[in-house]
Amino acid sequence: MRRTLQHPARIVPFAFVCAIAVGTVVLMLPVSRAGDGHAPLITALFTATSAICTAGLATVDTATYWSGFGHAMLAVLTQLGGYGIMTMATLLGMLVSRRLGLRSRLMAQVETSPGIALGEVRGVLMRAAVIMFATEFVTMLIVTVRLWTAYDEPFGAALWEGAFTSIQAFNNAGFALRGDGMLSFVADWWICVPLTLAVIVGGLGVPVLVEVTRELRRPVHWSTHTRLTVWGSLILLAVGFATVLGFEWSNPGTLGPLGVTEKILASFVQGTIPRSGGYNTVDFSAMDTDTLAVTTGLMFIGGGSASTAGGIKVTTFFLLAYVIWSEARGEPDVVVGRRRIAESTQRQATSVALLGVAVVAGGTLILLGLTSGVPFDRVLFEAMSAFSTSGLSTGLTATLNEAGQIVLAVLMFVGRVGTIAVASALALKTRRRLYRYPEERPIVG
Amino acid sequence: MRRTLQHPARIVPFAFVCAIAVGTVVLMLPVSRAGDGHAPLITALFTATSAICTAGLATVDTATYWSGFGHAMLAVLTQLGGYGIMTMATLLGMLVSRRLGLRSRLMAQVETSPGIALGEVRGVLMRAAVIMFATEFVTMLIVTVRLWTAYDEPFGAALWEGAFTSIQAFNNAGFALRGDGMLSFVADWWICVPLTLAVIVGGLGVPVLVEVTRELRRPVHWSTHTRLTVWGSLILLAVGFATVLGFEWSNPGTLGPLGVTEKILASFVQGTIPRSGGYNTVDFSAMDTDTLAVTTGLMFIGGGSASTAGGIKVTTFFLLAYVIWSEARGEPDVVVGRRRIAESTQRQATSVALLGVAVVAGGTLILLGLTSGVPFDRVLFEAMSAFSTSGLSTGLTATLNEAGQIVLAVLMFVGRVGTIAVASALALKTRRRLYRYPEERPIVG
Ligand SMILES: [K+]
Ligand SMILES: [K+]
């Protein structure tokens, strides 16, 4: 226990295990369930994991299975999970920068020290809380007013749904209070746009949000991390948008019946969501295989570091793209906008991405063994959705047996804390170089 | 043209384009085809590409579509393609070592110089030829005698089939003179074992074969490249064997009807082949999804560098595994058996692997768009088979339209020359470091 806490990178998995345990117990209380009795262990464990990891995958119908109290608990767990990952990942990132003796751009006004001062921790906790509540509050206001005025919901019900949905959106989770998710809002700009913007903001990450708000008018001052995340996110959003619009335009099960402006709105929503949002306004089980394939790739990349989004992260993906680009140009260094990327950072990115591939491949193989007759791409999609904590589903999750649910829960947990733990643990425990072996260059390719 | 030849790494793609053009013309001669008229351009182009790239994928029934002359031309093209890639990749690998100022283990007795002397080129060409013809001759003898004595084939026919099949095996291609491929030999040890061994030998690569035969009894003297290739290949063979045996044991369409020893033999053959062999003694279209998934992964890894096998190569894969392992242990260097792996080699491996993923993903997406109703995993399997020049097929290739055939042909070409061109071009044209930008470490994961 003490040893666990001595290693900062181990705190994240440890905290998440504790939170999941508490969440499971709470969801197993009879008061959490709408029907008689209490939720079975596996259902409560899966749902708590999904909420804490801000995935939003569900094995039961969220709307009808859980009571009002259960829904409130889901919102609390999602909020805790999202806030926890944002703040812990930010602090770990700062610790890594400090240990490596680099100026932290995030907290530029504070003097650099080998550890993190209590005041700085408080600063991160405060900033993350302000960002989170401000985004959620604005989103909630718009959604609530819309539900109240356009859908004739009573004010209380509209407020509750607005709050719940905003929490789900900012935290990039995807639990829905309606049985059909968000399908009925496919053409509603007042619902779709604020929620999708909340997903994007939540998915940028604390370091980026702090820097962008501080130096909004001077992008030239942004750190490499912020520039990679912002421009990379825009590129990925454009790819997602174009993919959905292009492949689904005339698909009768998805965009086909919609008008042109609604097609554009739905593509904006569904092109954003793979970056880890999780709610859907169109039916993913009816989507074209091409769309599912690109979506699977986008889910793998995910959102920004130290954000509520999952995946290997935007920076990891684009750093690797730069590594390949530099290699193709024969550059000795990997340079991103006049900044050289540390060799150790390149190695971290390679490790995070390849371990991600290995985890998803392993999970897919196990799930294939546990199901029968389910096409490979559906199984891969579901495994990727869990690993990247996107929470999108083509319907497979609800049909899995208990072993399959446990596999998905493990994927959500590993996806949520794994990339952060891997990236920071490694950076923090780098051993000293006492001697070096002679160099060798095996033939590659 | 002159500029092309000034860059050594460009010679490989250039030579392969020329060979494919000549092969296409030869296969379009009416004498090459068994029926009336000549083969259409796309069929000839596809088949020539498949032969030169030693893939063995076929859009027509090789046995009945081509004449005896056509079969002989296929054997010649396969032989040329296999010999060409082995020798050119070996020479490029030597050139890379020289340019980087390192002792070449391959030609240890020759003095190191910045270029490659003509005598050395002759040495590589001779060694590769000796290895190739010796392996093919022994394989041919055994297979011929077996076909002659146990299958009552006339000696001439047995000799021709033995020669053709041995050439296909050593060159890791997979064209078959029988309509059912090798299905009828599933239980024949005298056919399966020599051919599979020829596939393994051909897939190790010239540098490894030269070093292993020279220092057979002193593995401790082997270079890192040879050790990675030999041990890595054994691990991959074991994985392939266990996968086929485990998942197909009771599959009525594949191993189910066989006895235990035949199951083991068939698993040995089919566990080896994904490393780029291409012929099959069991029906891949009947295989379990799990087996196909693992096979797809094994195809991607492929065989040894400067061998007749395809894929990203065994060394690339295991180097990346070592990169992750070192990262996980917090080691500042990536060390493989007391040798430090150069940072540039690590970057090459990352680039080759990730570009491979990108090419296969792109090819799969395009093929998905060109087909309809074909499950994702079948399309991925076929794209991977082409990229890795494995030549295995679940039957999709034969049903593709012309656009789809061209996509597969491009995948075969890129897979065959791409990894080598990428790895060596980059190593050869590394720019000088005139100035360095300040270092930065974006947050990863
Ligand atoms: K999610
Ligand atoms: K092959």
Short mmCIF file of N, CA, C and O in Angstrom, two decimals, chain A residues 100 102 223-225 290 293 305 312-313 315-316 319 323-324 327-335 338-348 350-351 354 365 369 376-377 423 426 429-431 433 436-445, chain B residues 100 102 223-225 290 293 305 312-313 315-316 319 323-324 327-335 338-348 350-351 354 365 369 376-377 423 426 429-431 433 436-441 443-445:
data_model
loop_
_atom_site.label_atom_id
_atom_site.label_comp_id
_atom_site.label_asym_id
_atom_site.label_seq_id
_atom_site.Cartn_x
_atom_site.Cartn_y
_atom_site.Cartn_z
N LEU A 100 12.15 15.62 -15.40
CA LEU A 100 13.04 15.68 -16.56
C LEU A 100 13.66 17.06 -16.66
O LEU A 100 14.37 17.36 -17.61
N LEU A 102 12.42 20.12 -17.00
CA LEU A 102 11.97 21.02 -18.05
C LEU A 102 10.99 22.03 -17.48
O LEU A 102 10.25 21.74 -16.55
N SER A 223 2.48 25.84 -26.63
CA SER A 223 3.46 24.76 -26.56
C SER A 223 3.19 23.77 -27.69
O SER A 223 2.11 23.75 -28.29
N THR A 224 4.20 22.95 -27.98
CA THR A 224 4.04 21.91 -28.99
C THR A 224 2.87 21.00 -28.65
O THR A 224 2.10 20.61 -29.53
N HIS A 225 2.74 20.69 -27.37
CA HIS A 225 1.64 19.81 -26.95
C HIS A 225 0.29 20.40 -27.33
O HIS A 225 -0.57 19.72 -27.90
N ASP A 290 -17.50 0.68 -44.06
CA ASP A 290 -16.44 1.68 -44.20
C ASP A 290 -16.47 2.67 -43.05
O ASP A 290 -15.44 3.01 -42.47
N ALA A 293 -15.25 1.13 -39.94
CA ALA A 293 -13.80 0.93 -39.96
C ALA A 293 -13.07 2.23 -39.62
O ALA A 293 -12.16 2.25 -38.77
N SER A 305 -4.58 14.49 -24.30
CA SER A 305 -4.00 13.97 -23.06
C SER A 305 -4.58 14.74 -21.87
O SER A 305 -4.90 15.92 -21.99
N ILE A 312 -5.38 6.36 -27.55
CA ILE A 312 -3.95 6.53 -27.31
C ILE A 312 -3.59 8.01 -27.24
O ILE A 312 -2.47 8.34 -26.90
N LYS A 313 -4.50 8.87 -27.60
CA LYS A 313 -4.39 10.32 -27.52
C LYS A 313 -3.88 10.94 -28.83
O LYS A 313 -3.05 10.37 -29.54
N THR A 315 -1.96 13.55 -29.36
CA THR A 315 -0.52 13.85 -29.46
C THR A 315 0.27 12.60 -29.81
O THR A 315 1.19 12.65 -30.63
N THR A 316 -0.07 11.45 -29.19
CA THR A 316 0.64 10.21 -29.46
C THR A 316 0.58 9.89 -30.95
O THR A 316 1.60 9.59 -31.58
N LEU A 319 2.47 12.62 -33.07
CA LEU A 319 3.92 12.51 -32.87
C LEU A 319 4.46 11.37 -33.72
O LEU A 319 5.51 11.50 -34.37
N VAL A 323 7.23 11.29 -36.59
CA VAL A 323 8.38 10.39 -36.59
C VAL A 323 8.56 9.78 -37.98
O VAL A 323 9.66 9.78 -38.55
N ILE A 324 7.45 9.30 -38.56
CA ILE A 324 7.51 8.69 -39.89
C ILE A 324 7.91 9.73 -40.93
O ILE A 324 8.74 9.47 -41.81
N GLU A 327 11.51 10.50 -40.70
CA GLU A 327 12.23 9.34 -41.22
C GLU A 327 12.23 9.38 -42.75
O GLU A 327 13.24 9.16 -43.39
N ALA A 328 11.05 9.69 -43.33
CA ALA A 328 10.94 9.71 -44.79
C ALA A 328 11.80 10.82 -45.39
O ALA A 328 12.30 10.70 -46.51
N ARG A 329 11.97 11.90 -44.65
CA ARG A 329 12.78 12.99 -45.16
C ARG A 329 14.25 12.84 -44.79
O ARG A 329 15.09 13.66 -45.16
N GLY A 330 14.55 11.78 -44.04
CA GLY A 330 15.93 11.56 -43.66
C GLY A 330 16.45 12.57 -42.65
O GLY A 330 17.64 12.83 -42.57
N GLU A 331 15.53 13.17 -41.87
CA GLU A 331 15.95 14.14 -40.86
C GLU A 331 16.52 13.41 -39.66
O GLU A 331 15.93 12.44 -39.19
N PRO A 332 17.62 13.88 -39.12
CA PRO A 332 18.16 13.21 -37.92
C PRO A 332 17.28 13.42 -36.69
O PRO A 332 17.20 12.57 -35.82
N ASP A 333 16.58 14.58 -36.62
CA ASP A 333 15.71 14.85 -35.48
C ASP A 333 14.26 14.84 -35.92
O ASP A 333 13.95 15.07 -37.08
N VAL A 334 13.37 14.57 -34.95
CA VAL A 334 11.95 14.73 -35.22
C VAL A 334 11.57 16.13 -34.75
O VAL A 334 11.64 16.43 -33.56
N VAL A 335 11.21 16.99 -35.69
CA VAL A 335 10.96 18.39 -35.38
C VAL A 335 9.49 18.72 -35.63
O VAL A 335 8.97 18.45 -36.71
N ARG A 338 9.54 23.81 -35.09
CA ARG A 338 10.76 24.36 -34.49
C ARG A 338 11.04 23.85 -33.09
O ARG A 338 11.76 24.49 -32.32
N ARG A 339 10.47 22.72 -32.74
CA ARG A 339 10.81 22.10 -31.47
C ARG A 339 11.19 20.64 -31.74
O ARG A 339 10.47 19.93 -32.43
N ARG A 340 12.33 20.24 -31.18
CA ARG A 340 12.79 18.87 -31.34
C ARG A 340 12.08 18.00 -30.32
O ARG A 340 12.00 18.35 -29.14
N ILE A 341 11.55 16.85 -30.77
CA ILE A 341 10.84 15.96 -29.84
C ILE A 341 11.86 15.00 -29.22
O ILE A 341 12.62 14.33 -29.93
N ALA A 342 11.87 14.96 -27.88
CA ALA A 342 12.84 14.12 -27.17
C ALA A 342 12.73 12.67 -27.63
O ALA A 342 11.62 12.17 -27.88
N GLU A 343 13.89 12.00 -27.75
CA GLU A 343 13.89 10.58 -28.14
C GLU A 343 13.03 9.76 -27.19
O GLU A 343 12.31 8.85 -27.61
N SER A 344 13.10 10.08 -25.91
CA SER A 344 12.33 9.29 -24.94
C SER A 344 10.83 9.48 -25.17
O SER A 344 10.05 8.54 -24.99
N THR A 345 10.43 10.68 -25.58
CA THR A 345 9.01 10.91 -25.87
C THR A 345 8.58 10.10 -27.09
O THR A 345 7.48 9.55 -27.13
N GLN A 346 9.45 10.03 -28.09
CA GLN A 346 9.14 9.21 -29.27
C GLN A 346 8.94 7.76 -28.86
O GLN A 346 8.03 7.08 -29.33
N ARG A 347 9.83 7.29 -27.99
CA ARG A 347 9.73 5.89 -27.56
C ARG A 347 8.47 5.65 -26.75
O ARG A 347 7.81 4.61 -26.89
N GLN A 348 8.12 6.64 -25.91
CA GLN A 348 6.85 6.53 -25.17
C GLN A 348 5.67 6.42 -26.11
O GLN A 348 4.78 5.60 -25.92
N THR A 350 5.62 5.39 -29.22
CA THR A 350 5.63 4.08 -29.86
C THR A 350 5.08 3.01 -28.91
O THR A 350 4.24 2.20 -29.29
N SER A 351 5.53 3.06 -27.67
CA SER A 351 5.09 2.04 -26.71
C SER A 351 3.60 2.13 -26.43
O SER A 351 2.91 1.11 -26.42
N LEU A 354 1.67 0.88 -29.61
CA LEU A 354 1.76 -0.56 -29.89
C LEU A 354 1.14 -1.39 -28.77
O LEU A 354 0.50 -2.41 -29.04
N LEU A 365 -9.59 -10.98 -29.76
CA LEU A 365 -9.46 -12.44 -29.89
C LEU A 365 -10.24 -13.16 -28.81
O LEU A 365 -10.94 -14.15 -29.08
N GLY A 369 -13.62 -15.58 -29.17
CA GLY A 369 -13.76 -16.92 -28.60
C GLY A 369 -15.01 -17.05 -27.75
O GLY A 369 -15.56 -18.15 -27.61
N PHE A 376 -16.37 -10.37 -37.30
CA PHE A 376 -15.12 -9.86 -36.73
C PHE A 376 -15.15 -8.36 -36.49
O PHE A 376 -14.72 -7.87 -35.45
N ASP A 377 -15.66 -7.61 -37.50
CA ASP A 377 -15.58 -6.15 -37.36
C ASP A 377 -16.45 -5.61 -36.24
O ASP A 377 -16.12 -4.61 -35.61
N ALA A 423 2.67 5.75 -19.92
CA ALA A 423 3.45 6.89 -20.35
C ALA A 423 4.18 7.56 -19.19
O ALA A 423 5.34 7.93 -19.31
N LEU A 426 6.80 5.14 -16.95
CA LEU A 426 8.06 4.92 -17.64
C LEU A 426 8.90 6.17 -17.59
O LEU A 426 10.09 6.13 -17.32
N LYS A 429 10.37 6.52 -13.96
CA LYS A 429 11.31 5.59 -13.33
C LYS A 429 12.54 5.30 -14.17
O LYS A 429 13.24 4.34 -13.92
N THR A 430 12.77 6.15 -15.19
CA THR A 430 13.94 5.91 -16.04
C THR A 430 15.19 5.66 -15.20
O THR A 430 15.55 6.44 -14.34
N ARG A 431 15.84 4.54 -15.49
CA ARG A 431 17.04 4.19 -14.74
C ARG A 431 18.23 5.01 -15.20
O ARG A 431 18.28 5.45 -16.33
N ARG A 433 21.96 5.54 -16.51
CA ARG A 433 22.76 4.82 -17.49
C ARG A 433 24.14 4.61 -16.89
O ARG A 433 24.95 5.54 -16.83
N ARG A 436 27.09 1.46 -21.23
CA ARG A 436 26.35 1.25 -22.48
C ARG A 436 26.94 0.09 -23.24
O ARG A 436 28.15 -0.09 -23.28
N TYR A 437 26.09 -0.69 -23.83
CA TYR A 437 26.56 -1.76 -24.69
C TYR A 437 26.93 -1.21 -26.05
O TYR A 437 26.46 -0.14 -26.44
N PRO A 438 27.76 -1.94 -26.80
CA PRO A 438 28.08 -1.47 -28.15
C PRO A 438 26.82 -1.44 -29.02
O PRO A 438 25.92 -2.25 -28.85
N GLU A 439 26.82 -0.50 -29.95
CA GLU A 439 25.63 -0.30 -30.76
C GLU A 439 25.56 -1.31 -31.91
O GLU A 439 26.59 -1.70 -32.46
N GLU A 440 24.37 -1.72 -32.28
CA GLU A 440 24.20 -2.58 -33.45
C GLU A 440 22.92 -2.17 -34.17
O GLU A 440 21.99 -1.65 -33.57
N ARG A 441 22.92 -2.37 -35.49
CA ARG A 441 21.77 -1.98 -36.30
C ARG A 441 21.24 -3.17 -37.08
O ARG A 441 21.63 -3.36 -38.24
N PRO A 442 20.37 -3.97 -36.50
CA PRO A 442 19.79 -5.09 -37.27
C PRO A 442 19.07 -4.54 -38.50
O PRO A 442 18.62 -3.40 -38.50
N ILE A 443 19.01 -5.35 -39.54
CA ILE A 443 18.29 -4.93 -40.75
C ILE A 443 16.81 -4.91 -40.42
O ILE A 443 16.29 -5.82 -39.78
N VAL A 444 16.16 -3.86 -40.89
CA VAL A 444 14.73 -3.67 -40.61
C VAL A 444 14.01 -3.65 -41.94
O VAL A 444 14.55 -3.16 -42.93
N GLY A 445 12.80 -4.18 -42.00
CA GLY A 445 11.97 -4.08 -43.22
C GLY A 445 12.38 -5.06 -44.29
O GLY A 445 13.38 -5.72 -44.22
N LEU B 100 26.87 3.83 -42.64
CA LEU B 100 26.79 4.20 -41.24
C LEU B 100 28.08 3.85 -40.52
O LEU B 100 28.20 3.97 -39.32
N LEU B 102 29.71 0.98 -40.05
CA LEU B 102 29.71 -0.15 -39.14
C LEU B 102 30.29 -1.38 -39.82
O LEU B 102 30.20 -1.55 -41.03
N SER B 223 25.18 -12.40 -35.01
CA SER B 223 24.84 -10.99 -34.87
C SER B 223 23.45 -10.87 -34.26
O SER B 223 22.67 -11.83 -34.25
N THR B 224 23.14 -9.68 -33.76
CA THR B 224 21.82 -9.43 -33.20
C THR B 224 20.74 -9.70 -34.25
O THR B 224 19.68 -10.26 -33.93
N HIS B 225 21.03 -9.30 -35.49
CA HIS B 225 20.05 -9.51 -36.54
C HIS B 225 19.71 -10.99 -36.69
O HIS B 225 18.54 -11.38 -36.77
N ASP B 290 -11.07 -16.84 -35.27
CA ASP B 290 -9.89 -16.66 -34.43
C ASP B 290 -8.62 -17.00 -35.19
O ASP B 290 -7.63 -16.28 -35.13
N ALA B 293 -7.82 -14.41 -37.65
CA ALA B 293 -7.32 -13.18 -37.02
C ALA B 293 -5.84 -13.32 -36.67
O ALA B 293 -5.03 -12.44 -36.97
N SER B 305 14.37 -10.45 -42.95
CA SER B 305 14.80 -9.40 -43.87
C SER B 305 15.66 -10.01 -44.97
O SER B 305 16.38 -10.97 -44.74
N ILE B 312 6.29 -6.99 -42.49
CA ILE B 312 7.18 -5.94 -42.00
C ILE B 312 8.50 -6.53 -41.54
O ILE B 312 9.43 -5.78 -41.23
N LYS B 313 8.58 -7.84 -41.45
CA LYS B 313 9.78 -8.60 -41.10
C LYS B 313 9.90 -8.88 -39.60
O LYS B 313 9.52 -8.09 -38.75
N THR B 315 12.52 -9.10 -37.63
CA THR B 315 13.36 -8.20 -36.83
C THR B 315 12.60 -6.93 -36.46
O THR B 315 12.68 -6.46 -35.33
N THR B 316 11.87 -6.37 -37.42
CA THR B 316 11.11 -5.15 -37.16
C THR B 316 10.16 -5.36 -35.99
O THR B 316 10.10 -4.56 -35.05
N LEU B 319 12.14 -6.06 -32.65
CA LEU B 319 12.79 -4.83 -32.19
C LEU B 319 11.77 -3.92 -31.50
O LEU B 319 12.06 -3.36 -30.44
N VAL B 323 11.68 -2.47 -27.80
CA VAL B 323 11.52 -1.04 -27.48
C VAL B 323 10.50 -0.88 -26.35
O VAL B 323 10.74 -0.18 -25.36
N ILE B 324 9.36 -1.59 -26.49
CA ILE B 324 8.33 -1.48 -25.46
C ILE B 324 8.82 -2.05 -24.13
O ILE B 324 8.62 -1.48 -23.07
N GLU B 327 11.15 0.30 -22.49
CA GLU B 327 10.35 1.41 -21.99
C GLU B 327 9.68 1.02 -20.67
O GLU B 327 9.69 1.77 -19.72
N ALA B 328 9.12 -0.21 -20.65
CA ALA B 328 8.42 -0.65 -19.45
C ALA B 328 9.37 -0.80 -18.27
O ALA B 328 8.98 -0.61 -17.12
N ARG B 329 10.62 -1.14 -18.54
CA ARG B 329 11.60 -1.29 -17.47
C ARG B 329 12.31 0.02 -17.16
O ARG B 329 13.14 0.07 -16.25
N GLY B 330 11.98 1.05 -17.91
CA GLY B 330 12.62 2.34 -17.67
C GLY B 330 14.09 2.37 -18.05
O GLY B 330 14.86 3.14 -17.51
N GLU B 331 14.49 1.49 -18.99
CA GLU B 331 15.88 1.46 -19.44
C GLU B 331 16.13 2.63 -20.39
O GLU B 331 15.33 2.87 -21.29
N PRO B 332 17.23 3.33 -20.23
CA PRO B 332 17.49 4.43 -21.17
C PRO B 332 17.83 3.92 -22.58
O PRO B 332 17.56 4.60 -23.56
N ASP B 333 18.42 2.73 -22.68
CA ASP B 333 18.76 2.16 -24.00
C ASP B 333 17.88 0.96 -24.28
O ASP B 333 17.37 0.31 -23.37
N VAL B 334 17.72 0.66 -25.58
CA VAL B 334 17.07 -0.59 -25.96
C VAL B 334 18.19 -1.60 -26.21
O VAL B 334 18.99 -1.45 -27.13
N VAL B 335 18.25 -2.60 -25.34
CA VAL B 335 19.35 -3.56 -25.40
C VAL B 335 18.82 -4.94 -25.76
O VAL B 335 17.89 -5.44 -25.14
N ARG B 338 22.97 -7.82 -24.99
CA ARG B 338 24.23 -7.08 -24.82
C ARG B 338 24.62 -6.21 -26.00
O ARG B 338 25.78 -5.87 -26.20
N ARG B 339 23.65 -5.90 -26.85
CA ARG B 339 23.91 -4.95 -27.93
C ARG B 339 22.84 -3.86 -27.88
O ARG B 339 21.65 -4.16 -27.79
N ARG B 340 23.29 -2.61 -27.94
CA ARG B 340 22.39 -1.49 -27.92
C ARG B 340 21.86 -1.26 -29.33
O ARG B 340 22.63 -1.25 -30.29
N ILE B 341 20.55 -1.10 -29.46
CA ILE B 341 19.96 -0.87 -30.79
C ILE B 341 19.99 0.64 -31.08
O ILE B 341 19.50 1.44 -30.29
N ALA B 342 20.55 0.99 -32.23
CA ALA B 342 20.67 2.40 -32.60
C ALA B 342 19.30 3.07 -32.60
O ALA B 342 18.31 2.46 -33.01
N GLU B 343 19.26 4.33 -32.14
CA GLU B 343 18.01 5.09 -32.14
C GLU B 343 17.42 5.15 -33.55
O GLU B 343 16.21 5.07 -33.73
N SER B 344 18.29 5.31 -34.55
CA SER B 344 17.77 5.44 -35.91
C SER B 344 17.13 4.12 -36.36
O SER B 344 16.14 4.12 -37.08
N THR B 345 17.68 2.99 -35.90
CA THR B 345 17.07 1.70 -36.24
C THR B 345 15.70 1.56 -35.58
O THR B 345 14.76 1.04 -36.20
N GLN B 346 15.59 2.04 -34.34
CA GLN B 346 14.29 2.01 -33.68
C GLN B 346 13.26 2.82 -34.46
O GLN B 346 12.13 2.41 -34.64
N ARG B 347 13.71 3.99 -34.92
CA ARG B 347 12.80 4.86 -35.66
C ARG B 347 12.41 4.23 -36.99
O ARG B 347 11.27 4.33 -37.42
N GLN B 348 13.38 3.57 -37.65
CA GLN B 348 13.07 2.84 -38.88
C GLN B 348 12.01 1.78 -38.63
O GLN B 348 11.06 1.63 -39.41
N THR B 350 9.78 1.60 -36.25
CA THR B 350 8.49 2.25 -36.02
C THR B 350 7.86 2.68 -37.33
O THR B 350 6.68 2.45 -37.59
N SER B 351 8.67 3.31 -38.19
CA SER B 351 8.13 3.81 -39.46
C SER B 351 7.64 2.68 -40.35
O SER B 351 6.55 2.76 -40.92
N LEU B 354 4.36 1.18 -38.82
CA LEU B 354 3.18 2.05 -38.88
C LEU B 354 2.77 2.34 -40.32
O LEU B 354 1.59 2.40 -40.63
N LEU B 365 -9.89 -0.40 -46.71
CA LEU B 365 -11.01 0.54 -46.88
C LEU B 365 -11.42 0.63 -48.34
O LEU B 365 -12.61 0.62 -48.66
N GLY B 369 -14.97 -0.61 -50.16
CA GLY B 369 -15.81 0.21 -51.02
C GLY B 369 -16.09 -0.45 -52.37
O GLY B 369 -17.09 -0.18 -53.01
N PHE B 376 -15.91 -7.77 -43.19
CA PHE B 376 -14.70 -6.98 -42.99
C PHE B 376 -13.46 -7.85 -42.83
O PHE B 376 -12.41 -7.57 -43.42
N ASP B 377 -13.57 -8.92 -42.03
CA ASP B 377 -12.35 -9.71 -41.76
C ASP B 377 -11.84 -10.41 -43.00
O ASP B 377 -10.64 -10.61 -43.15
N ALA B 423 12.95 1.35 -45.49
CA ALA B 423 13.99 1.16 -44.49
C ALA B 423 15.35 1.59 -45.00
O ALA B 423 16.12 2.23 -44.28
N LEU B 426 15.69 5.59 -46.27
CA LEU B 426 15.79 6.52 -45.16
C LEU B 426 17.16 6.43 -44.52
O LEU B 426 17.79 7.43 -44.23
N LYS B 429 19.75 8.23 -46.87
CA LYS B 429 19.77 9.65 -47.21
C LYS B 429 19.73 10.56 -45.99
O LYS B 429 19.44 11.73 -46.11
N THR B 430 20.04 10.00 -44.82
CA THR B 430 19.99 10.82 -43.61
C THR B 430 20.74 12.13 -43.79
O THR B 430 21.90 12.14 -44.18
N ARG B 431 20.07 13.22 -43.52
CA ARG B 431 20.68 14.53 -43.70
C ARG B 431 21.64 14.85 -42.56
O ARG B 431 21.51 14.33 -41.46
N ARG B 433 23.14 17.07 -39.62
CA ARG B 433 22.51 17.88 -38.59
C ARG B 433 23.23 19.21 -38.52
O ARG B 433 24.33 19.30 -37.99
N ARG B 436 20.22 22.30 -34.20
CA ARG B 436 19.16 21.57 -33.52
C ARG B 436 18.19 22.54 -32.87
O ARG B 436 18.59 23.56 -32.32
N TYR B 437 16.94 22.21 -32.93
CA TYR B 437 15.94 23.02 -32.25
C TYR B 437 15.91 22.63 -30.78
O TYR B 437 16.34 21.53 -30.41
N PRO B 438 15.39 23.53 -29.93
CA PRO B 438 15.27 23.17 -28.51
C PRO B 438 14.33 21.99 -28.34
O PRO B 438 13.37 21.82 -29.10
N GLU B 439 14.63 21.19 -27.33
CA GLU B 439 13.86 19.96 -27.13
C GLU B 439 12.55 20.24 -26.41
O GLU B 439 12.47 21.14 -25.58
N GLU B 440 11.52 19.48 -26.75
CA GLU B 440 10.26 19.59 -26.03
C GLU B 440 9.64 18.20 -25.89
O GLU B 440 9.90 17.31 -26.71
N ARG B 441 8.88 18.01 -24.81
CA ARG B 441 8.28 16.70 -24.55
C ARG B 441 6.78 16.82 -24.39
O ARG B 441 6.28 16.95 -23.28
N ILE B 443 2.99 15.83 -23.84
CA ILE B 443 2.43 14.73 -23.04
C ILE B 443 1.92 13.65 -23.98
O ILE B 443 1.28 13.94 -24.99
N VAL B 444 2.22 12.42 -23.64
CA VAL B 444 1.84 11.29 -24.47
C VAL B 444 0.92 10.39 -23.66
O VAL B 444 1.09 10.28 -22.46
N GLY B 445 -0.06 9.76 -24.29
CA GLY B 445 -0.92 8.78 -23.61
C GLY B 445 -1.97 9.42 -22.72
O GLY B 445 -1.95 10.61 -22.45
#
